[in-house]
Coordinates of C-alpha atoms in Angstrom, one line a residue:
Chain A
M1407 CA 45.3 -68.2 20.4
S1408 CA 44.1 -69.8 23.4
S1409 CA 43.0 -73.5 23.7
V1410 CA 40.9 -75.8 25.9
L1411 CA 41.1 -79.3 27.2
I1412 CA 38.1 -81.6 25.4
S1413 CA 38.2 -84.8 28.3
E1414 CA 36.0 -87.5 26.4
V1415 CA 34.4 -89.1 28.5
G1416 CA 32.3 -91.5 26.3
P1417 CA 34.0 -94.9 27.0
R1418 CA 33.3 -94.4 30.4
D1419 CA 30.1 -91.9 31.4
G1420 CA 28.4 -92.8 27.7
L1421 CA 29.0 -96.7 27.5
Q1422 CA 28.0 -97.2 31.5
N1423 CA 24.5 -95.8 30.3
C1424 CA 24.6 -98.0 27.7
K1425 CA 22.2 -101.1 27.2
A1426 CA 24.3 -102.8 25.0
V1427 CA 27.8 -104.1 26.2
M1428 CA 30.9 -102.4 23.5
P1429 CA 33.3 -105.2 23.0
T1430 CA 36.8 -104.9 24.1
E1431 CA 38.0 -104.5 21.1
A1432 CA 35.8 -102.0 19.9
K1433 CA 36.6 -100.2 22.6
K1434 CA 40.0 -100.3 22.1
R1435 CA 39.7 -99.5 18.4
W1436 CA 37.6 -96.4 19.5
I1437 CA 39.9 -95.1 22.1
A1438 CA 42.9 -95.5 19.6
A1439 CA 40.9 -93.4 16.7
L1440 CA 40.3 -90.7 19.4
A1441 CA 43.3 -90.2 20.6
D1442 CA 44.6 -90.4 16.7
A1443 CA 41.9 -87.1 16.3
G1444 CA 44.0 -85.4 18.9
V1445 CA 41.7 -86.6 22.3
Q1446 CA 44.6 -85.6 24.6
E1447 CA 42.4 -86.8 27.5
I1448 CA 39.9 -90.2 27.6
E1449 CA 38.1 -91.5 30.8
I1450 CA 38.6 -95.0 29.8
G1451 CA 36.4 -96.8 32.4
S1452 CA 35.7 -97.1 36.2
F1453 CA 36.6 -99.8 38.4
V1454 CA 33.1 -100.8 39.9
S1455 CA 31.7 -104.2 40.3
P1456 CA 31.2 -105.9 37.0
K1457 CA 27.9 -106.9 38.5
L1458 CA 26.5 -103.6 38.7
L1459 CA 28.0 -102.1 35.4
P1460 CA 29.1 -104.8 33.3
Q1461 CA 30.2 -102.3 30.5
M1462 CA 32.9 -101.9 32.5
A1463 CA 34.2 -105.2 33.1
D1464 CA 36.9 -104.9 31.3
T1465 CA 38.3 -101.8 32.5
G1466 CA 41.6 -103.3 33.5
E1467 CA 42.2 -104.8 29.8
I1468 CA 41.1 -101.2 28.4
L1469 CA 43.5 -99.9 31.1
D1470 CA 46.5 -101.7 30.0
F1471 CA 46.2 -100.9 26.4
A1472 CA 45.4 -96.9 26.6
V1473 CA 48.6 -96.4 28.9
T1474 CA 50.6 -97.8 25.7
I1475 CA 49.1 -94.6 23.9
P1476 CA 51.8 -91.9 23.6
G1477 CA 50.9 -88.6 24.8
L1478 CA 47.1 -89.7 25.9
T1479 CA 46.1 -88.8 29.5
V1480 CA 44.7 -91.8 30.6
A1481 CA 41.9 -91.2 33.5
V1482 CA 39.6 -93.5 35.4
L1483 CA 36.7 -93.4 37.6
V1484 CA 37.0 -94.7 41.0
P1485 CA 34.1 -94.9 43.3
N1486 CA 36.6 -96.1 46.5
L1487 CA 39.8 -97.4 47.2
K1488 CA 39.8 -100.6 45.8
G1489 CA 39.1 -98.9 42.8
A1490 CA 42.1 -96.6 43.3
E1491 CA 44.4 -99.2 43.9
A1492 CA 43.4 -101.1 40.5
A1493 CA 43.7 -98.0 38.7
I1494 CA 47.1 -97.1 40.3
A1495 CA 48.4 -100.8 39.3
G1496 CA 47.8 -99.8 35.7
G1497 CA 49.4 -96.8 35.3
A1498 CA 46.4 -94.3 35.0
H1499 CA 47.3 -90.9 34.8
K1500 CA 43.9 -89.4 36.5
I1501 CA 41.8 -91.2 38.9
T1502 CA 38.4 -89.1 39.6
L1503 CA 36.4 -89.9 42.8
P1504 CA 32.8 -89.1 42.1
L1505 CA 31.0 -87.3 45.6
S1506 CA 27.1 -86.7 45.0
V1507 CA 26.4 -83.5 46.5
S1508 CA 22.7 -84.8 47.1
E1509 CA 23.4 -87.4 49.9
T1510 CA 20.3 -89.2 48.4
H1511 CA 22.2 -89.7 44.7
S1512 CA 25.5 -90.9 46.9
L1513 CA 23.4 -93.3 48.8
R1514 CA 21.0 -94.2 45.4
N1515 CA 24.0 -94.7 43.2
I1516 CA 27.4 -96.0 45.3
R1517 CA 25.6 -96.6 48.8
R1518 CA 27.7 -94.4 51.0
T1519 CA 26.8 -91.2 53.1
H1520 CA 29.1 -88.2 52.0
A1521 CA 31.4 -88.8 55.3
Q1522 CA 31.8 -91.9 54.0
V1523 CA 32.7 -91.2 50.4
I1524 CA 35.4 -88.6 52.4
D1525 CA 37.1 -91.0 54.3
E1526 CA 37.6 -93.0 50.8
A1527 CA 39.1 -89.8 49.1
R1528 CA 41.6 -89.7 52.4
A1529 CA 42.4 -93.1 52.0
I1530 CA 43.1 -92.4 48.2
A1531 CA 45.2 -89.5 49.0
A1532 CA 47.1 -91.0 51.4
L1533 CA 48.0 -93.8 48.7
V1534 CA 48.7 -91.5 46.1
K1535 CA 51.1 -89.4 48.4
S1536 CA 52.9 -93.0 49.4
L1537 CA 53.5 -93.7 45.9
P1538 CA 57.0 -91.8 44.3
E1539 CA 56.4 -88.9 42.6
R1540 CA 56.3 -90.0 38.8
K1541 CA 53.9 -92.7 39.4
R1542 CA 51.5 -90.5 41.3
P1543 CA 48.2 -90.1 39.3
H1544 CA 46.6 -86.7 39.2
F1545 CA 43.9 -87.3 42.1
E1546 CA 40.2 -85.3 40.9
G1547 CA 37.5 -85.1 43.3
S1548 CA 34.2 -84.7 41.0
L1549 CA 31.0 -83.0 42.6
S1550 CA 28.3 -84.9 41.2
T1551 CA 24.8 -83.5 41.2
A1552 CA 26.2 -80.1 41.7
F1553 CA 23.3 -78.5 40.2
G1554 CA 20.6 -80.3 41.0
C1555 CA 19.4 -83.7 41.6
T1556 CA 16.5 -85.6 40.3
L1557 CA 16.0 -87.1 43.5
E1558 CA 16.7 -84.4 46.2
G1559 CA 15.7 -81.5 43.6
P1560 CA 17.7 -78.2 44.2
V1561 CA 21.1 -78.7 46.2
P1562 CA 21.7 -75.8 48.5
E1563 CA 25.0 -74.4 47.6
A1564 CA 26.5 -74.7 51.2
T1565 CA 26.3 -78.6 50.6
T1566 CA 28.5 -77.6 47.4
L1567 CA 31.0 -75.6 48.9
R1568 CA 31.3 -77.8 52.1
C1569 CA 31.5 -81.0 49.4
A1570 CA 34.5 -78.6 47.8
E1571 CA 36.5 -78.4 51.1
Q1572 CA 36.1 -81.3 52.6
L1573 CA 37.5 -82.9 49.3
M1574 CA 40.2 -80.5 49.1
A1575 CA 41.2 -81.6 52.8
A1576 CA 40.9 -85.0 52.0
G1577 CA 43.8 -84.6 49.5
C1578 CA 42.3 -84.2 46.6
D1579 CA 44.6 -82.2 43.9
E1580 CA 41.6 -80.9 42.4
V1581 CA 37.7 -80.9 42.5
G1582 CA 35.5 -80.6 39.2
L1583 CA 31.6 -79.7 38.8
S1584 CA 29.2 -81.9 37.3
D1585 CA 25.7 -81.1 36.2
T1586 CA 25.1 -85.3 36.1
T1587 CA 21.3 -84.2 36.0
G1588 CA 20.9 -81.5 33.8
Y1589 CA 19.7 -78.7 36.1
G1590 CA 22.6 -76.4 35.5
D1591 CA 22.0 -73.3 33.2
P1592 CA 24.5 -70.6 32.6
A1593 CA 23.7 -68.2 35.4
S1594 CA 23.9 -71.2 38.2
V1595 CA 27.1 -72.8 36.1
R1596 CA 28.6 -68.9 36.7
R1597 CA 27.4 -68.6 40.0
L1598 CA 28.9 -71.7 41.3
I1599 CA 32.0 -72.0 39.6
R1600 CA 32.8 -68.5 41.4
A1601 CA 31.7 -70.0 44.6
V1602 CA 33.6 -72.9 44.7
R1603 CA 36.6 -71.1 43.8
G1604 CA 36.1 -68.6 46.4
V1605 CA 36.2 -71.3 48.9
I1606 CA 39.1 -73.9 47.3
G1607 CA 40.8 -71.3 45.6
A1608 CA 40.5 -70.9 41.4
E1609 CA 43.4 -73.5 40.8
N1610 CA 41.8 -76.5 42.4
L1611 CA 38.7 -75.9 40.2
T1612 CA 39.6 -76.2 36.8
G1613 CA 36.9 -78.6 35.2
V1614 CA 33.5 -79.0 34.5
H1615 CA 31.2 -81.7 33.3
L1616 CA 27.7 -81.2 31.7
H1617 CA 24.9 -82.9 30.6
N1618 CA 22.6 -81.8 27.8
T1619 CA 19.4 -82.8 29.1
R1620 CA 17.4 -79.9 28.2
G1621 CA 19.6 -78.5 25.7
L1622 CA 21.7 -76.0 27.6
G1623 CA 25.2 -77.8 27.5
L1624 CA 27.1 -75.6 25.3
A1625 CA 25.6 -72.8 26.7
N1626 CA 26.5 -73.7 30.0
A1627 CA 30.2 -74.8 28.4
L1628 CA 30.5 -71.1 27.2
A1629 CA 29.4 -69.8 30.6
A1630 CA 32.2 -72.0 32.1
Y1631 CA 34.9 -70.9 29.8
D1632 CA 33.9 -67.2 30.1
E1633 CA 34.7 -67.8 34.2
G1634 CA 38.1 -69.4 32.8
I1635 CA 37.2 -72.8 33.4
T1636 CA 39.9 -74.8 31.0
T1637 CA 38.6 -78.6 31.0
F1638 CA 35.7 -79.6 29.5
D1639 CA 34.3 -83.3 29.5
G1640 CA 32.2 -84.5 26.8
S1641 CA 31.2 -88.0 25.1
L1642 CA 31.2 -88.6 21.5
G1643 CA 27.6 -88.5 20.2
G1644 CA 26.1 -87.2 23.3
L1645 CA 26.0 -91.2 25.1
G1646 CA 25.8 -91.1 28.4
G1647 CA 23.4 -89.9 31.2
C1648 CA 22.7 -91.0 34.8
P1649 CA 20.8 -94.6 35.8
T1650 CA 19.2 -93.1 38.6
A1651 CA 18.2 -89.7 37.1
P1652 CA 15.3 -90.8 34.7
G1653 CA 15.1 -88.2 31.5
A1654 CA 19.0 -87.0 32.6
S1655 CA 20.5 -88.6 29.4
G1656 CA 23.2 -87.2 27.5
N1657 CA 26.6 -85.5 28.0
V1658 CA 27.5 -82.8 26.1
V1659 CA 28.2 -83.6 22.7
T1660 CA 31.9 -83.7 21.9
E1661 CA 31.6 -83.4 18.2
D1662 CA 29.6 -79.7 18.7
M1663 CA 31.2 -78.5 21.6
V1664 CA 34.9 -79.3 19.5
F1665 CA 33.1 -77.0 16.8
M1666 CA 32.4 -74.5 19.2
F1667 CA 35.3 -73.8 20.7
E1668 CA 37.3 -74.2 17.2
A1669 CA 34.7 -71.9 15.7
M1670 CA 35.4 -69.6 18.2
G1671 CA 39.2 -69.6 17.6
I1672 CA 40.0 -71.8 20.7
S1673 CA 42.1 -74.2 19.9
T1674 CA 41.3 -78.1 21.6
G1675 CA 43.9 -79.8 19.3
I1676 CA 41.4 -82.3 18.1
D1677 CA 40.8 -82.5 14.2
L1678 CA 37.2 -82.6 14.3
R1679 CA 36.7 -84.8 10.9
K1680 CA 38.4 -87.6 12.4
L1681 CA 36.6 -87.0 15.6
M1682 CA 33.0 -87.6 13.6
A1683 CA 34.3 -90.0 11.5
T1684 CA 34.5 -92.4 14.9
R1685 CA 31.2 -92.0 15.5
E1686 CA 30.4 -94.7 12.7
M1687 CA 32.9 -97.2 15.3
V1688 CA 30.6 -96.5 17.7
A1689 CA 27.4 -97.0 15.8
E1690 CA 28.7 -100.1 14.4
A1691 CA 29.6 -101.3 18.0
L1692 CA 26.3 -100.4 19.8
P1693 CA 23.3 -100.8 17.3
G1694 CA 20.3 -99.4 18.3
E1695 CA 21.8 -96.8 20.2
E1696 CA 20.9 -93.1 19.8
L1697 CA 24.0 -90.8 18.4
Y1698 CA 23.2 -86.8 19.4
G1699 CA 25.2 -84.1 17.5
F1700 CA 24.4 -81.6 15.4
T1701 CA 27.6 -80.7 14.1
P1702 CA 27.7 -84.0 12.2
K1703 CA 24.1 -84.2 11.0
A1704 CA 24.5 -80.6 9.2
G1705 CA 28.6 -80.9 8.5
L1706 CA 30.9 -78.3 8.6
P1707 CA 31.2 -74.7 7.3
L1708 CA 32.1 -74.0 3.7
G1709 CA 35.8 -72.0 4.6
F1710 CA 35.7 -73.7 8.1
K1711 CA 39.4 -74.7 8.5
G1712 CA 40.1 -76.2 4.7
E1713 CA 36.1 -76.9 3.9
P1714 CA 36.6 -75.7 0.1
V1715 CA 35.1 -71.9 -0.1
P1716 CA 33.2 -71.4 -3.7
A1717 CA 34.6 -69.0 -6.2
P1718 CA 33.7 -65.2 -5.0
V1719 CA 30.6 -63.3 -6.8
A1720 CA 30.2 -59.8 -7.6
A1721 CA 29.9 -57.7 -4.7
G1722 CA 26.1 -56.2 -5.3
Chain B
M1226 CA 14.6 -58.7 37.5
S1227 CA 15.6 -58.2 33.6
S1228 CA 13.9 -59.5 31.0
V1229 CA 14.0 -60.9 27.2
L1230 CA 11.0 -61.0 24.3
I1231 CA 11.3 -64.4 22.6
S1232 CA 9.3 -63.7 19.1
E1233 CA 8.3 -66.6 17.6
V1234 CA 8.7 -67.6 14.3
G1235 CA 7.4 -71.0 14.0
P1236 CA 4.1 -70.0 12.1
R1237 CA 6.3 -68.4 9.5
D1238 CA 10.0 -69.1 9.1
G1239 CA 9.1 -72.8 10.5
L1240 CA 6.1 -73.7 8.8
Q1241 CA 7.8 -72.2 5.4
N1242 CA 10.2 -75.2 5.6
C1243 CA 7.5 -77.9 6.2
K1244 CA 6.7 -80.3 3.5
A1245 CA 3.0 -80.5 4.5
V1246 CA 0.8 -77.2 4.5
M1247 CA -0.6 -76.8 8.2
P1248 CA -4.6 -76.3 7.7
T1249 CA -5.5 -72.2 8.4
E1250 CA -7.4 -73.7 11.1
A1251 CA -4.9 -75.4 12.5
K1252 CA -3.0 -72.1 12.4
K1253 CA -5.0 -70.1 14.4
R1254 CA -5.6 -72.6 17.4
W1255 CA -1.4 -72.7 17.6
I1256 CA -1.2 -68.9 17.2
A1257 CA -3.8 -68.1 20.1
A1258 CA -2.5 -70.9 22.2
L1259 CA 0.8 -69.4 22.1
A1260 CA -0.5 -66.0 22.8
D1261 CA -2.3 -68.1 25.7
A1262 CA 1.1 -69.2 26.5
G1263 CA 2.5 -65.6 27.2
V1264 CA 4.4 -65.3 23.7
Q1265 CA 3.9 -61.6 23.2
E1266 CA 5.4 -61.4 19.5
I1267 CA 4.7 -64.0 16.6
E1268 CA 5.4 -63.5 13.0
I1269 CA 2.3 -65.3 11.7
G1270 CA 3.2 -65.7 8.2
S1271 CA 4.9 -63.8 5.0
F1272 CA 3.2 -62.1 2.2
V1273 CA 4.8 -64.2 -1.0
S1274 CA 3.9 -66.0 -3.9
P1275 CA 1.4 -69.0 -2.8
K1276 CA 2.9 -70.5 -5.9
L1277 CA 6.2 -70.3 -4.5
L1278 CA 5.2 -71.2 -1.0
P1279 CA 1.9 -72.8 -0.9
Q1280 CA 2.8 -73.0 3.4
M1281 CA 2.4 -68.9 3.5
A1282 CA -0.8 -68.9 0.7
D1283 CA -3.5 -68.2 3.9
T1284 CA -0.8 -65.1 5.6
G1285 CA -3.8 -62.5 5.0
E1286 CA -6.6 -64.8 6.8
I1287 CA -4.2 -65.3 9.5
L1288 CA -2.8 -61.6 10.0
D1289 CA -6.8 -60.9 10.1
F1290 CA -7.2 -63.5 12.9
A1291 CA -4.1 -62.6 14.7
V1292 CA -4.5 -59.1 15.0
T1293 CA -7.7 -59.5 16.9
I1294 CA -5.8 -61.3 20.1
P1295 CA -5.5 -58.5 22.5
G1296 CA -1.9 -58.0 23.6
L1297 CA -0.2 -59.6 20.8
T1298 CA 2.6 -57.9 18.8
V1299 CA 1.3 -58.9 15.0
A1300 CA 4.8 -59.4 12.5
V1301 CA 4.6 -60.4 9.2
L1302 CA 7.6 -60.7 6.9
V1303 CA 7.6 -58.8 3.4
P1304 CA 10.1 -59.5 0.8
N1305 CA 8.4 -56.0 -1.0
L1306 CA 6.6 -53.1 -1.0
K1307 CA 3.7 -55.4 -2.2
G1308 CA 3.9 -57.5 0.7
A1309 CA 4.4 -54.6 2.8
E1310 CA 0.9 -52.7 1.2
A1311 CA -1.2 -56.2 2.5
A1312 CA 0.7 -56.7 5.9
I1313 CA -0.3 -52.8 6.5
A1314 CA -3.4 -53.0 5.0
G1315 CA -4.2 -56.1 7.3
G1316 CA -2.9 -54.2 10.3
A1317 CA 0.3 -55.8 11.2
H1318 CA 2.4 -54.3 14.0
K1319 CA 5.7 -55.3 12.6
I1320 CA 7.2 -55.9 8.9
T1321 CA 10.3 -57.5 8.4
L1322 CA 12.3 -57.3 5.4
P1323 CA 14.9 -59.6 4.7
L1324 CA 17.8 -58.5 2.7
S1325 CA 20.7 -61.4 2.5
V1326 CA 24.2 -60.3 2.9
S1327 CA 25.0 -62.6 0.9
E1328 CA 23.9 -61.5 -2.5
T1329 CA 24.3 -65.0 -3.9
H1330 CA 22.0 -66.1 -2.0
S1331 CA 19.1 -62.8 -2.1
L1332 CA 19.7 -63.7 -5.6
R1333 CA 18.7 -67.4 -5.4
N1334 CA 16.0 -66.8 -2.7
I1335 CA 14.1 -63.8 -3.7
R1336 CA 16.0 -63.2 -7.3
R1337 CA 16.9 -59.6 -6.4
T1338 CA 20.0 -57.8 -5.8
H1339 CA 21.1 -55.7 -2.8
A1340 CA 20.1 -52.4 -4.5
Q1341 CA 17.0 -54.0 -5.3
V1342 CA 16.3 -54.7 -2.0
I1343 CA 17.2 -51.2 -0.7
D1344 CA 15.2 -49.8 -3.3
E1345 CA 12.2 -51.7 -1.4
A1346 CA 13.4 -50.9 1.7
R1347 CA 13.0 -47.1 0.6
A1348 CA 9.2 -47.5 -1.0
I1349 CA 8.3 -49.5 2.2
A1350 CA 9.5 -46.6 4.5
A1351 CA 8.1 -44.2 2.5
L1352 CA 4.9 -46.2 2.6
V1353 CA 5.3 -46.3 6.8
K1354 CA 6.3 -43.0 6.8
S1355 CA 3.1 -41.6 4.8
L1356 CA 0.7 -43.5 7.1
P1357 CA -0.6 -41.8 10.7
E1358 CA 1.4 -42.6 13.6
R1359 CA -0.6 -44.5 15.1
K1360 CA -1.5 -47.1 12.0
R1361 CA 2.5 -47.4 11.7
P1362 CA 4.1 -50.7 11.7
H1363 CA 7.7 -51.1 13.2
F1364 CA 9.9 -52.0 10.3
E1365 CA 12.7 -53.8 10.4
G1366 CA 15.3 -55.1 8.0
S1367 CA 16.9 -58.3 8.7
L1368 CA 20.6 -59.0 7.4
S1369 CA 20.1 -62.6 6.8
T1370 CA 23.2 -64.7 6.2
A1371 CA 24.7 -62.5 8.2
F1372 CA 27.5 -64.9 9.7
G1373 CA 27.7 -67.1 6.8
C1374 CA 26.2 -68.6 3.8
T1375 CA 26.1 -72.2 2.8
L1376 CA 26.1 -70.9 -1.1
E1377 CA 29.0 -68.0 -0.8
G1378 CA 30.8 -69.6 2.6
P1379 CA 32.2 -66.7 5.0
V1380 CA 30.7 -63.5 4.3
P1381 CA 32.5 -60.1 4.4
E1382 CA 31.7 -58.0 7.8
A1383 CA 32.4 -55.1 5.4
T1384 CA 29.5 -56.3 3.5
T1385 CA 27.6 -56.8 6.4
L1386 CA 27.6 -53.5 8.0
R1387 CA 27.5 -51.5 4.6
C1388 CA 24.3 -53.4 4.2
A1389 CA 23.1 -52.2 7.8
E1390 CA 23.7 -49.4 6.9
Q1391 CA 21.9 -48.9 3.6
L1392 CA 19.2 -50.2 5.4
M1393 CA 18.9 -48.0 8.3
A1394 CA 19.3 -44.8 5.7
A1395 CA 16.5 -46.2 3.7
G1396 CA 14.6 -46.0 6.6
C1397 CA 14.0 -48.7 8.4
D1398 CA 13.4 -48.3 12.2
E1399 CA 15.6 -51.3 13.5
V1400 CA 18.2 -53.5 11.6
G1401 CA 18.3 -57.8 12.6
L1402 CA 21.1 -60.0 12.5
S1403 CA 20.0 -63.5 11.5
D1404 CA 22.1 -66.8 11.3
T1405 CA 20.2 -67.8 8.6
T1406 CA 22.5 -71.0 8.0
G1407 CA 23.9 -71.7 11.5
Y1408 CA 27.2 -70.6 10.6
G1409 CA 27.7 -68.4 13.3
D1410 CA 29.8 -69.2 16.9
P1411 CA 29.2 -67.0 20.5
A1412 CA 32.7 -65.3 19.3
S1413 CA 31.0 -64.2 16.0
V1414 CA 27.7 -63.4 17.3
R1415 CA 29.9 -61.2 20.0
R1416 CA 31.9 -59.8 17.5
L1417 CA 29.3 -58.7 14.5
I1418 CA 27.0 -57.6 17.1
R1419 CA 29.5 -55.2 18.4
A1420 CA 30.4 -54.3 14.8
V1421 CA 27.2 -53.7 13.3
R1422 CA 26.1 -51.7 16.5
G1423 CA 29.5 -49.3 16.3
V1424 CA 27.8 -48.5 12.7
I1425 CA 24.5 -48.0 13.5
G1426 CA 24.1 -47.2 17.0
A1427 CA 22.8 -50.0 19.7
E1428 CA 19.7 -49.2 20.0
N1429 CA 18.9 -49.8 15.9
L1430 CA 20.3 -53.4 16.8
T1431 CA 18.2 -54.8 19.4
G1432 CA 17.0 -58.5 18.1
V1433 CA 18.6 -61.5 16.6
H1434 CA 17.5 -64.6 14.5
L1435 CA 19.8 -68.0 15.3
H1436 CA 19.7 -71.2 13.8
N1437 CA 20.4 -74.4 15.7
T1438 CA 22.2 -75.9 12.5
R1439 CA 25.3 -77.1 14.5
G1440 CA 23.9 -77.1 18.1
L1441 CA 25.2 -73.9 19.1
G1442 CA 21.6 -71.8 18.6
L1443 CA 21.5 -71.4 22.4
A1444 CA 25.0 -70.8 23.5
N1445 CA 25.1 -67.9 20.4
A1446 CA 21.7 -66.4 22.1
L1447 CA 23.7 -66.2 25.4
A1448 CA 26.4 -64.2 23.6
A1449 CA 23.9 -62.0 22.2
Y1450 CA 22.2 -61.4 25.6
D1451 CA 25.5 -60.7 27.2
E1452 CA 26.1 -58.2 24.1
G1453 CA 22.6 -56.5 26.0
I1454 CA 20.2 -58.2 22.6
T1455 CA 17.0 -58.0 24.1
T1456 CA 14.7 -60.0 21.3
F1457 CA 15.3 -63.5 20.6
D1458 CA 13.4 -65.4 17.7
G1459 CA 12.4 -68.8 18.2
S1460 CA 10.7 -71.1 16.6
L1461 CA 8.2 -73.7 18.6
G1462 CA 10.0 -77.4 18.4
G1463 CA 12.9 -75.8 16.0
L1464 CA 10.9 -76.2 12.9
G1465 CA 12.3 -74.1 10.2
G1466 CA 15.5 -73.8 8.2
C1467 CA 16.2 -72.6 4.8
P1468 CA 15.5 -74.2 1.7
T1469 CA 18.4 -72.5 -0.3
A1470 CA 20.5 -74.0 2.6
P1471 CA 21.1 -77.6 2.3
G1472 CA 21.6 -79.0 6.0
A1473 CA 20.8 -75.9 7.7
S1474 CA 17.5 -77.0 9.3
G1475 CA 16.6 -75.6 12.4
N1476 CA 15.8 -72.8 14.3
V1477 CA 16.4 -72.2 18.0
V1478 CA 13.8 -74.1 19.9
T1479 CA 11.6 -71.9 21.6
E1480 CA 11.3 -74.3 24.5
D1481 CA 14.7 -74.4 24.9
M1482 CA 15.2 -71.1 25.1
V1483 CA 12.7 -70.1 27.3
F1484 CA 14.0 -72.7 29.8
M1485 CA 17.3 -71.4 29.5
F1486 CA 16.3 -67.9 30.4
E1487 CA 13.7 -68.5 32.7
A1488 CA 16.4 -70.9 34.5
M1489 CA 18.6 -68.2 34.4
G1490 CA 16.4 -65.8 36.5
I1491 CA 15.6 -64.2 33.1
S1492 CA 11.9 -63.3 32.4
T1493 CA 10.1 -64.1 28.9
G1494 CA 6.7 -63.8 30.3
I1495 CA 6.0 -67.4 29.1
D1496 CA 4.3 -70.1 30.5
L1497 CA 7.1 -73.0 29.3
R1498 CA 4.1 -75.7 30.6
K1499 CA 1.4 -74.1 28.3
L1500 CA 4.1 -73.5 25.4
M1501 CA 5.2 -77.3 25.8
A1502 CA 1.7 -78.1 25.6
T1503 CA 1.5 -76.6 21.9
R1504 CA 3.8 -79.1 20.3
E1505 CA 0.7 -81.2 20.5
M1506 CA -1.3 -79.4 18.5
V1507 CA 1.7 -79.0 15.8
A1508 CA 2.4 -82.5 16.0
E1509 CA -1.2 -83.3 14.8
A1510 CA -1.5 -80.5 12.1
L1511 CA 1.9 -81.6 10.8
P1512 CA 2.3 -85.1 10.9
G1513 CA 5.6 -87.0 10.2
E1514 CA 7.5 -83.5 10.5
E1515 CA 10.4 -84.1 13.3
L1516 CA 9.6 -81.7 16.6
Y1517 CA 13.5 -80.7 18.4
G1518 CA 13.9 -80.0 22.2
F1519 CA 15.1 -81.1 25.1
T1520 CA 13.0 -79.9 27.7
P1521 CA 9.9 -81.3 26.4
K1522 CA 11.5 -84.4 26.2
A1523 CA 13.2 -84.4 29.8
G1524 CA 10.6 -82.2 31.7
L1525 CA 11.6 -79.7 34.0
P1526 CA 13.5 -79.8 36.8
L1527 CA 12.1 -80.4 40.4
G1528 CA 11.7 -77.3 42.1
F1529 CA 11.7 -75.0 39.0
K1530 CA 8.9 -72.5 39.1
G1531 CA 6.1 -74.6 41.1
E1532 CA 7.3 -78.4 40.1
P1533 CA 7.3 -80.5 42.8
V1534 CA 10.1 -80.4 45.2
P1535 CA 10.9 -83.9 47.4
A1536 CA 10.4 -84.1 51.2
P1537 CA 14.3 -82.7 52.2
V1538 CA 16.7 -85.5 53.3
A1539 CA 18.9 -85.4 56.4
A1540 CA 22.4 -83.7 55.6
G1541 CA 25.4 -85.7 55.7

């Protein structure tokens, strides 16, 4: 049986795009419940200025809590060396540095050119390598707006490939592809995965971060899976989006993605019922926030993983 | 450039599951606008008892109107010979007889066993063959609940294959696969298409009718496309569902599906802007009815088929 890793980014990408701030204790309960549902990797926050993103102000405390959960891979988004230092000090298992392939988006989002972000990547890689091996987090460079940008429009593939090469050369362990704006489609997802792997090697691109902006999130995930991608970011209830990308709200809904893979016989290790039960916690902690997802509303099919099956009827 | 045929079933499958009845003149305006947007095939209604489905009571008048639209393939759903006679009298180009693979669903939905539906298929095929060639509609047998049933649960593949063979033996020109309940996933879609084609021949299964009940509609469409399926039913705004399948609301959203294929470089012949503009007509004619679809809400990506592209910025 094949399997995939679902990386839950709701506590980071989801919450940082919500107007309301989820209380710290609610975040902890949610993260614990996600882990209890079998989620093996959670991006729990990002070390950014609390003035810019008050939703992430408690990332240090959340990190301290999350690393106590047995078996959980705790991921943190870091915009720079300073953030990486904090994440490493807190014991994060994975740190992700975003590099927006659209330089306009990069400047608008984190006020840095490509060259400046690559400098940060180099500094972070040096820090990581200076650590004893057992303390080194996995260091991913994430190519955001890789499929297009709501500020620049289409993004040249050559730029994406150059950014991927530069991140690896700077010392990243891996590069991820992010459809920050929901511009991707199954054909471009397949094409870009092949192109990037052609440049940096298949083993250095194993994860994608997809949005559901135009409803194509799961189709794109399927296309990526067909290409051999094994790590899929998702956000519970589809929380999230991009503050500088108008209309680009909504990560892929974790619940629907888990349903898709499990229905296909591809193991996620996640108990879908327990996962869906955490929606209530989120709804309570974020009143007024819209939760997406079709599977939670429709319920699981009869006969699906222990769901009841009616008594057989006579064949016609 | 490859292409697919998008068959709009909103005026039939969509409207018959809405509480409100769309006025006849509004239906005509909508169908005309869909055709003007480049939709080449529309299932305009079904000849069923107006007592059971008052939403379909004007199918005769709608058919008379639709066949006057140049170039449009006018499809009609018929539950039996009587319906087929009415559709043929009105000049329908395509008639579709549903056969529910779940016999429980068949009995509940149209009060007929499999054997009785196959008898109807045989009678309809005889009628079609008695016509002069230029007056013969294309006669499709549609396997509904082919991926599972909300009354029976999982449906044995052997039953689906037997039904497909019996429909072809009865004289259908073609068999279609319908995921009436949204139980399908990309793996089962691929598997069942291959299995049915193995039994009746690839040329006799070219279309699928998918629902978006659990959010997998487009992923399933992609899987079907990868298998060589070329006709895809969709419903504007995702209108529709199944009255005997609780929670199973929502066909695949035509707008999102057209966006997916066009973004992939697969031609649908449909002007997506014009298609999306017809949502307003539907919203006005069906007050209170929820219209699904992500692409209409997010808008088209910059640079997509004539959308503006911002001035280039300096590369980093």
